[in-house]
PDB file of C-alpha atoms in Angstrom:
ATOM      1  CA  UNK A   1       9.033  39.096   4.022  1.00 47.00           C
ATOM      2  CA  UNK A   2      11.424  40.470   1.482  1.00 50.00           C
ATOM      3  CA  UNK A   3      13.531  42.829   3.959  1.00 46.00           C
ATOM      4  CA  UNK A   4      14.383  39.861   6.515  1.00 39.00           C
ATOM      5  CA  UNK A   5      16.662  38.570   3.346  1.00 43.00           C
ATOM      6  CA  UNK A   6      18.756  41.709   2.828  1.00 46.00           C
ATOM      7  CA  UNK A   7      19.162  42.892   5.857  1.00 40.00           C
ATOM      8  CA  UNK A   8      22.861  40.870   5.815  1.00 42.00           C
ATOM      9  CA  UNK A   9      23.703  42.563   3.065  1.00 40.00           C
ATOM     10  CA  UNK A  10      22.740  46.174   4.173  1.00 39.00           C
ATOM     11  CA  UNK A  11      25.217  48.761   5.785  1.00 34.00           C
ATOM     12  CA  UNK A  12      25.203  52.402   7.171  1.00 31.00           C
ATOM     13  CA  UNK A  13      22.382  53.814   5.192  1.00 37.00           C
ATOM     14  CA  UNK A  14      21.751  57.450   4.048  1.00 39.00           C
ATOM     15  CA  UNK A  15      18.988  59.040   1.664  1.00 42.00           C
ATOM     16  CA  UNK A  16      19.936  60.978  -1.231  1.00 47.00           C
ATOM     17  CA  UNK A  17      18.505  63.701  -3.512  1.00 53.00           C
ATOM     18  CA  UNK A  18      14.999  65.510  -2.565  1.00 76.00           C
ATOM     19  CA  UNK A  19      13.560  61.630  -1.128  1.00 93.00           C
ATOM     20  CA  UNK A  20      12.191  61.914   2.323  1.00 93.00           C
ATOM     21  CA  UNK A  21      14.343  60.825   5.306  1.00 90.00           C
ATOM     22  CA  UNK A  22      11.348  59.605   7.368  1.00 92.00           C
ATOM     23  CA  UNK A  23       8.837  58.869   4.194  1.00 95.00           C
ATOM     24  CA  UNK A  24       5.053  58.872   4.564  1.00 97.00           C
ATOM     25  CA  UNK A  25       3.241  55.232   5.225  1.00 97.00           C
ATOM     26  CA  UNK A  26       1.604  53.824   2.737  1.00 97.00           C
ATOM     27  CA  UNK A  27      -1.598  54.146   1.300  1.00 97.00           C
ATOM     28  CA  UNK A  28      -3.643  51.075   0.174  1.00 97.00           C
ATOM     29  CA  UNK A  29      -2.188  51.507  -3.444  1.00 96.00           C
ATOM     30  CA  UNK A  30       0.841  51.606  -3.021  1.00 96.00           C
ATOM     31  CA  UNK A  31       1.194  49.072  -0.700  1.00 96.00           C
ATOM     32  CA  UNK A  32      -0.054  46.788  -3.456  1.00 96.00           C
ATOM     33  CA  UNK A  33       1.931  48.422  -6.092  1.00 95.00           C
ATOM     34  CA  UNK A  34       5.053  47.167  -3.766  1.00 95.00           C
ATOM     35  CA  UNK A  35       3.331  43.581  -3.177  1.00 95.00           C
ATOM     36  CA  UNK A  36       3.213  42.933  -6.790  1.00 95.00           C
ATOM     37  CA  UNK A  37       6.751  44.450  -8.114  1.00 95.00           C
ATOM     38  CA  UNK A  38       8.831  41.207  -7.270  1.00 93.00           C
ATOM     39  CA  UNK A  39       6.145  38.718  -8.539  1.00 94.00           C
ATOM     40  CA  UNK A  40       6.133  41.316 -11.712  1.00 93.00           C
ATOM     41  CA  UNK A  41      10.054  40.852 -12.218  1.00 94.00           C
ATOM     42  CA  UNK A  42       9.873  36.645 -11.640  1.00 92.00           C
ATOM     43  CA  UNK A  43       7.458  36.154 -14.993  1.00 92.00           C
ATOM     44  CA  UNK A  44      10.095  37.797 -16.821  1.00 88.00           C
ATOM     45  CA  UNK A  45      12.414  34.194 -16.229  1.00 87.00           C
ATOM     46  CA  UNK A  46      15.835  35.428 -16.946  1.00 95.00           C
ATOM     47  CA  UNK A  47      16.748  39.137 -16.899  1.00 96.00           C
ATOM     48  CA  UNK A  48      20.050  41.383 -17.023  1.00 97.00           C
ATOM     49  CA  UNK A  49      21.216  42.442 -13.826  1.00 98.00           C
ATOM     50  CA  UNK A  50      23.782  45.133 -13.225  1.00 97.00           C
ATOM     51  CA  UNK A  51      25.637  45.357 -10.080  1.00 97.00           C
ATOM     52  CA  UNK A  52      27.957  47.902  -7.534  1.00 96.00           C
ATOM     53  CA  UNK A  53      29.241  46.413  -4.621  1.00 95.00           C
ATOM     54  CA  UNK A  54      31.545  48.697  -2.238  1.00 92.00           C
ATOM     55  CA  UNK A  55      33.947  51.704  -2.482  1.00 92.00           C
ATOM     56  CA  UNK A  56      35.120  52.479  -6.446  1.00 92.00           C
ATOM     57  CA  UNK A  57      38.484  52.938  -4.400  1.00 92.00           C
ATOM     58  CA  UNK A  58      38.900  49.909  -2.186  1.00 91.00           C
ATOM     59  CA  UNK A  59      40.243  46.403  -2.939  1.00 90.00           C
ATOM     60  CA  UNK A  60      36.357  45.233  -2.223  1.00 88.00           C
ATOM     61  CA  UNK A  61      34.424  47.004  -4.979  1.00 93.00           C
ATOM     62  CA  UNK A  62      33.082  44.915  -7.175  1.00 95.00           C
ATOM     63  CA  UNK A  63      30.794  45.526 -10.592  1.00 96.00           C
ATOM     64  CA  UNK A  64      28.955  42.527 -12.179  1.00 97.00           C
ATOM     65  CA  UNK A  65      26.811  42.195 -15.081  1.00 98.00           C
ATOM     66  CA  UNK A  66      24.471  39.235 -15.283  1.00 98.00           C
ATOM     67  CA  UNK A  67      21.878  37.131 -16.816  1.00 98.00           C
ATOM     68  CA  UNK A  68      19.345  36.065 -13.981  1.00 97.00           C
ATOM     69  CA  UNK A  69      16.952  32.913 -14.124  1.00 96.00           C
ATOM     70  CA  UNK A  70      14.585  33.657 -12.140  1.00 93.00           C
ATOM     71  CA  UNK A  71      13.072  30.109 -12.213  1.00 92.00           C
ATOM     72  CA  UNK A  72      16.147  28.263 -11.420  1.00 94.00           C
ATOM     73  CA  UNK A  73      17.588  31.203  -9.135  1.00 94.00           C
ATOM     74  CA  UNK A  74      21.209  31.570 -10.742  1.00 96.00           C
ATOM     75  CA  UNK A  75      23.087  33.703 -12.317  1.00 98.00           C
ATOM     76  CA  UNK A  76      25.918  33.860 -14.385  1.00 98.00           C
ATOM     77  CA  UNK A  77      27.932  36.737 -16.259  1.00 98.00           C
ATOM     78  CA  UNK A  78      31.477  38.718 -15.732  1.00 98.00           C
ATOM     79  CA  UNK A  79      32.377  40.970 -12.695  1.00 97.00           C
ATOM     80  CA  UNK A  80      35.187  43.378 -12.407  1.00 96.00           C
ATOM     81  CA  UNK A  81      36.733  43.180  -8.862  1.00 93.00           C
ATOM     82  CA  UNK A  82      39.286  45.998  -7.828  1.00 93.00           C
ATOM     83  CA  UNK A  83      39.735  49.839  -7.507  1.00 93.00           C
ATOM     84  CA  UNK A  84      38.526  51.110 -10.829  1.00 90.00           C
ATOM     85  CA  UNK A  85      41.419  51.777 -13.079  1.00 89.00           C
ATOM     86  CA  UNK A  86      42.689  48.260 -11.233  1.00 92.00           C
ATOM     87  CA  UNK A  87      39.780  45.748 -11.814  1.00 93.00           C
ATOM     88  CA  UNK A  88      40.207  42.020 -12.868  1.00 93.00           C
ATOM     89  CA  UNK A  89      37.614  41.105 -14.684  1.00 96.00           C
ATOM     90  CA  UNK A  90      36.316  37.118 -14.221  1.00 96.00           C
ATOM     91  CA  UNK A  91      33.598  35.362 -15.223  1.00 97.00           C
ATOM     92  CA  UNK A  92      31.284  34.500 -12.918  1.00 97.00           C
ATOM     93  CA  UNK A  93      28.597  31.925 -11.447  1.00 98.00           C
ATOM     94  CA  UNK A  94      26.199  32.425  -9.022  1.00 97.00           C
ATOM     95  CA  UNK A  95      23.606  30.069  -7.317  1.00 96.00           C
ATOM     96  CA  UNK A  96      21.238  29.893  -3.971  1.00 95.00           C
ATOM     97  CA  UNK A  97      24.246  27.741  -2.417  1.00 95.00           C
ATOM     98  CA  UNK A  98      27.168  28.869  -3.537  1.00 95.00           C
ATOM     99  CA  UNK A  99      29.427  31.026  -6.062  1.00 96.00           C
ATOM    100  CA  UNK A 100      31.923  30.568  -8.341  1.00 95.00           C
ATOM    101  CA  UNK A 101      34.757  32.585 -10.348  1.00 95.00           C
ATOM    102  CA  UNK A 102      37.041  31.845 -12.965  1.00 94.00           C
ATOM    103  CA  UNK A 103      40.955  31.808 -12.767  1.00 91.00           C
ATOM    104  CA  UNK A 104      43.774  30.424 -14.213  1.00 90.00           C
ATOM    105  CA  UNK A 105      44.185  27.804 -12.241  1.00 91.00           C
ATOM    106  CA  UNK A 106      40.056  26.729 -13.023  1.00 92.00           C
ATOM    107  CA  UNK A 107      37.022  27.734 -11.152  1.00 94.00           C
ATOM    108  CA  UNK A 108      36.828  28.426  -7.488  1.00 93.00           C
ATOM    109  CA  UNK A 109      33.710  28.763  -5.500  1.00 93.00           C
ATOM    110  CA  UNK A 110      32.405  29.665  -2.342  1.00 93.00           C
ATOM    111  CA  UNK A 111      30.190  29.883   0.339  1.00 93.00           C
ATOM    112  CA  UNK A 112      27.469  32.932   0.603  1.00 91.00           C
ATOM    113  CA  UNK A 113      28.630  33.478   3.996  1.00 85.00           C
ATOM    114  CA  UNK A 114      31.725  34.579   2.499  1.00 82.00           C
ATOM    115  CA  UNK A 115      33.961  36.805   0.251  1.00 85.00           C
ATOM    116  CA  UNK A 116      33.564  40.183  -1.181  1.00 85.00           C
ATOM    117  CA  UNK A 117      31.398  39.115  -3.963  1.00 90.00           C
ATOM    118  CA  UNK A 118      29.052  37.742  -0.837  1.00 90.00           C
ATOM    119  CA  UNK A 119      26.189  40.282  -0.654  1.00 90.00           C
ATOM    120  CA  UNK A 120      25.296  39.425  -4.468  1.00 92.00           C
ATOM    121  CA  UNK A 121      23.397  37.161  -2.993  1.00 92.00           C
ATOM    122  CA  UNK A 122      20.114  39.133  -2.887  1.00 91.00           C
ATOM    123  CA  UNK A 123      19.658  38.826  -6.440  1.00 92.00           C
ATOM    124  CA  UNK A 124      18.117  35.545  -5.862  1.00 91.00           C
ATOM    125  CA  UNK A 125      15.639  37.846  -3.761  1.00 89.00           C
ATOM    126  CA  UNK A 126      14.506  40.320  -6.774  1.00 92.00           C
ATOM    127  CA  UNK A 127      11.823  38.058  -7.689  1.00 92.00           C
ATOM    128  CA  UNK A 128       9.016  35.915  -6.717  1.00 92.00           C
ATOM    129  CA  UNK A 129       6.647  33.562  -7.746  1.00 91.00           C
ATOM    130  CA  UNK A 130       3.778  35.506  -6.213  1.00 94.00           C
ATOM    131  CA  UNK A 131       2.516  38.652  -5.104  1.00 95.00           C
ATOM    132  CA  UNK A 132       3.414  40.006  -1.643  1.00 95.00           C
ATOM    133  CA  UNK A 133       0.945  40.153   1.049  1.00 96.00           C
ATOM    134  CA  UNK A 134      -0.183  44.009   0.716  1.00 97.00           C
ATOM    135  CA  UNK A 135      -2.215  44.145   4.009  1.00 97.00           C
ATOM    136  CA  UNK A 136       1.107  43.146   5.817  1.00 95.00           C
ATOM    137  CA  UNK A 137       2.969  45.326   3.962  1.00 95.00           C
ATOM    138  CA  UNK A 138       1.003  48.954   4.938  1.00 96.00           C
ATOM    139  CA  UNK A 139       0.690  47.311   8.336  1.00 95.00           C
ATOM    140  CA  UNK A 140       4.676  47.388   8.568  1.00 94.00           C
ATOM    141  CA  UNK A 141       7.088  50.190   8.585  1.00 93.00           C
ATOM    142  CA  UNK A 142       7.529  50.005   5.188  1.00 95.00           C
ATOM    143  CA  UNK A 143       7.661  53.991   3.758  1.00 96.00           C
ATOM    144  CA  UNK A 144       7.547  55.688   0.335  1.00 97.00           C
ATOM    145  CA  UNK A 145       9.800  58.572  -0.058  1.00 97.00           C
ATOM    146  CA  UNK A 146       9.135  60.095  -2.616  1.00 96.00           C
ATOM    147  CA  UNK A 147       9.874  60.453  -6.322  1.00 95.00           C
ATOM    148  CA  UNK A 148      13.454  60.674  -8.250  1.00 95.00           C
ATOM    149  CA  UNK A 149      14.464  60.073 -11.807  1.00 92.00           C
ATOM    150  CA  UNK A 150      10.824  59.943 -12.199  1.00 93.00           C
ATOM    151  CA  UNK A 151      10.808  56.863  -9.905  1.00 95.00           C
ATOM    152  CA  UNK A 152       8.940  55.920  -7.023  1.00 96.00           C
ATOM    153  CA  UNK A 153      11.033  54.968  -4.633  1.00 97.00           C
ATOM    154  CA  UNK A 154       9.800  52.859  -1.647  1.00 97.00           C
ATOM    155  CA  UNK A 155      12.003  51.415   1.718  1.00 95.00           C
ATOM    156  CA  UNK A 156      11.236  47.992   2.760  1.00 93.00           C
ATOM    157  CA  UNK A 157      10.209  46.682   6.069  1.00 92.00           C
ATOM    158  CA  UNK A 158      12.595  45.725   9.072  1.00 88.00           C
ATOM    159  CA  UNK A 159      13.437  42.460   9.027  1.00 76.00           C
ATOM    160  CA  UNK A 160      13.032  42.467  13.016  1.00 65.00           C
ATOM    161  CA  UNK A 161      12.121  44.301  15.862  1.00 62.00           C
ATOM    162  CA  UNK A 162      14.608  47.670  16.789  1.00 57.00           C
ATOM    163  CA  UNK A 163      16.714  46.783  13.775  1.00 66.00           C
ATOM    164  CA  UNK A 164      17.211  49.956  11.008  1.00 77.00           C
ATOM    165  CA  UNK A 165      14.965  49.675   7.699  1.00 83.00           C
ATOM    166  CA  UNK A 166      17.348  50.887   4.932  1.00 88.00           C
ATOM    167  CA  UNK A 167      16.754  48.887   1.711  1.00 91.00           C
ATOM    168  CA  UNK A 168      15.372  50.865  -1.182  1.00 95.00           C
ATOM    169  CA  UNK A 169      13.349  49.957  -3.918  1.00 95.00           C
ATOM    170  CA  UNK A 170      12.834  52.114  -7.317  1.00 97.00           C
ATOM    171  CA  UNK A 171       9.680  51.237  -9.245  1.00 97.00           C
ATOM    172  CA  UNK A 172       8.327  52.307 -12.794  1.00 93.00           C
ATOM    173  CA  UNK A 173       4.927  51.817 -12.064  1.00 84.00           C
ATOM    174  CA  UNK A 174       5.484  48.152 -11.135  1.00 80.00           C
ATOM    175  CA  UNK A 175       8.173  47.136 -12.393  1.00 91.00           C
ATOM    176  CA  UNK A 176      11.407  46.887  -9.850  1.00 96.00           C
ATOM    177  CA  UNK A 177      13.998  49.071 -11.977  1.00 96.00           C
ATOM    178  CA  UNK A 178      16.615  49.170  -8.541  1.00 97.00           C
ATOM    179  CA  UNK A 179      17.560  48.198  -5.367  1.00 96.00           C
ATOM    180  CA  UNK A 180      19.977  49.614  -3.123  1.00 94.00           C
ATOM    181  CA  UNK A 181      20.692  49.927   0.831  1.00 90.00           C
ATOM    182  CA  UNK A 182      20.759  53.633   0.882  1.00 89.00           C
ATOM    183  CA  UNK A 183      24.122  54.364  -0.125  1.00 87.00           C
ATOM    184  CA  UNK A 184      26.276  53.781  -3.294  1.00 87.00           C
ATOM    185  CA  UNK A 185      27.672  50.788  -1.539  1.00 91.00           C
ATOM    186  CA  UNK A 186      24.934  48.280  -3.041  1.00 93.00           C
ATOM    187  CA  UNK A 187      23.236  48.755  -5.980  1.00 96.00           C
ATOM    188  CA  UNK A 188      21.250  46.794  -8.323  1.00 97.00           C
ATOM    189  CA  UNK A 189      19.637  47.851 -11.535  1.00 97.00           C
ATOM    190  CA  UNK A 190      17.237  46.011 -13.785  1.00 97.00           C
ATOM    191  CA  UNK A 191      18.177  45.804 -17.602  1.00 96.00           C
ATOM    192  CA  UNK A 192      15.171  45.679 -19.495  1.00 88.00           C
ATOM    193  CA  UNK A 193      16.851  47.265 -22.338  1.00 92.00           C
ATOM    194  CA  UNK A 194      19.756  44.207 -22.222  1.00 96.00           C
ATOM    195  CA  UNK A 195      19.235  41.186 -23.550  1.00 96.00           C
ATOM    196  CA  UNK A 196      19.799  38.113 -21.346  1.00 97.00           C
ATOM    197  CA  UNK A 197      22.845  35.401 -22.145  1.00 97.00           C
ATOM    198  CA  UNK A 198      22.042  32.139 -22.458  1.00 97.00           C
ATOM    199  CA  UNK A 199      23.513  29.778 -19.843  1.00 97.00           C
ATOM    200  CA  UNK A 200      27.217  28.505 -21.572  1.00 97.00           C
ATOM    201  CA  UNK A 201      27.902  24.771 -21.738  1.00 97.00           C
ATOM    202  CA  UNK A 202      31.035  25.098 -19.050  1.00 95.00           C
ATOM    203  CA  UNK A 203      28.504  26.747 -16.651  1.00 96.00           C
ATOM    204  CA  UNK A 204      25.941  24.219 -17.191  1.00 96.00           C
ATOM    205  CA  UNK A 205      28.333  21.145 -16.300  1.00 95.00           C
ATOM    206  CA  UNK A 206      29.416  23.173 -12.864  1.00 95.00           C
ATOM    207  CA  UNK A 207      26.194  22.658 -11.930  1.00 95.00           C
ATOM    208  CA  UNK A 208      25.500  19.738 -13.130  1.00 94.00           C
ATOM    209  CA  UNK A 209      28.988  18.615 -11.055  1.00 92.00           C
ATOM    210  CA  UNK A 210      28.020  20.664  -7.626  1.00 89.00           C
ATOM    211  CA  UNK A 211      24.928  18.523  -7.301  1.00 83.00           C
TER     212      UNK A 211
END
């Protein structure tokens, strides 16, 4: 289920706005709204991405906007890593192994078990090639709490037994608009608006080279 993939990337959690703390279970609709929202966002094939990773004061914050394939699960795009005001910005690869960034001295990549830019991982987790399984969902601990910014926001599953459900998501009917952990520490939004970047030639032949 999706939840058992983010919970690595989740930290101390906290709900914001009017949302529920505890949420209500939920009801045979919306347990299928939920099952179909990732399948929904994988038939769009690429997408825009924005991303917040971390404190806008520490040396970890991170902001990233990408293109995302959804069929080949990678991403590509610029973050800017820093304290705002401080940033770098760097252009950036990302793929289901591994992750790259560009310097002066060439790329460099890494491991997802890794680095600050680490938890951008769950992108690859946004989407699916088909529909949830609803029943399992309701049957879970899976909550909706409630509506803001005329959203419907829902929190996922645990991943395992005694461990803290935190991730959020924000749908528009069906369609995923955000995920986040809770906090302001990671946060997603879908770009509908944005149109996708195709895949540049340098990009393509570090793939083509990491295989």
């Amino acid at each position: 289920m999706f939840a058992a993939v983010v919970l690595g990337a989740s930290v101390l959690a906290g709900c914001s706005g009017g949302l529920s703390e505890t949420g209500e279970p939920l009801t045979t609709a919306q347990s299928e709204l939920l099952a179909q929202a990732r399948f929904q966002l994988g038939q769009s094939e690429e997408y825009v991405a924005h991303v917040q990773l971390g404190d806008p004061e520490s040396d970890s914050h991170a902001v990233a906007d990408l293109t995302v394939d959804a069929t080949e699960h990678r991403a590509w795009g610029t973050v800017k890593r820093g304290p705002e005001g401080l940033a770098v910005e760097q252009r950036v690869l990302l793929t289901t192994d591994w992750y790259a960034w560009n310097t002066d001295q060439g790329w460099q990549a890494s491991g997802w078990g890794q680095g600050d830019l680490a938890p951008m991982i769950i992108l690859f987790s946004l989407s699916a090639d088909r529909p949830e399984n609803a029943q399992l969902l309701q049957q879970s601990d899976a909550r909706y709490l409630g509506t803001e910014d005329d959203l419907e926001v829902y929190r996922l599953p645990s991943s395992t037994e005694g461990s803290e459900a935190v991730t959020r998501l924000w749908l528009d009917d069906n369609k995923l608009e955000r995920l986040d952990n809770g906090t302001d520490d990671l946060v997603i939004t879908v770009d509908e608006s944005a149109t996708p970047e195709p895949l540049p030639d340098d990009l393509a032949a570090l793939i083509e080279s990491a295989k």
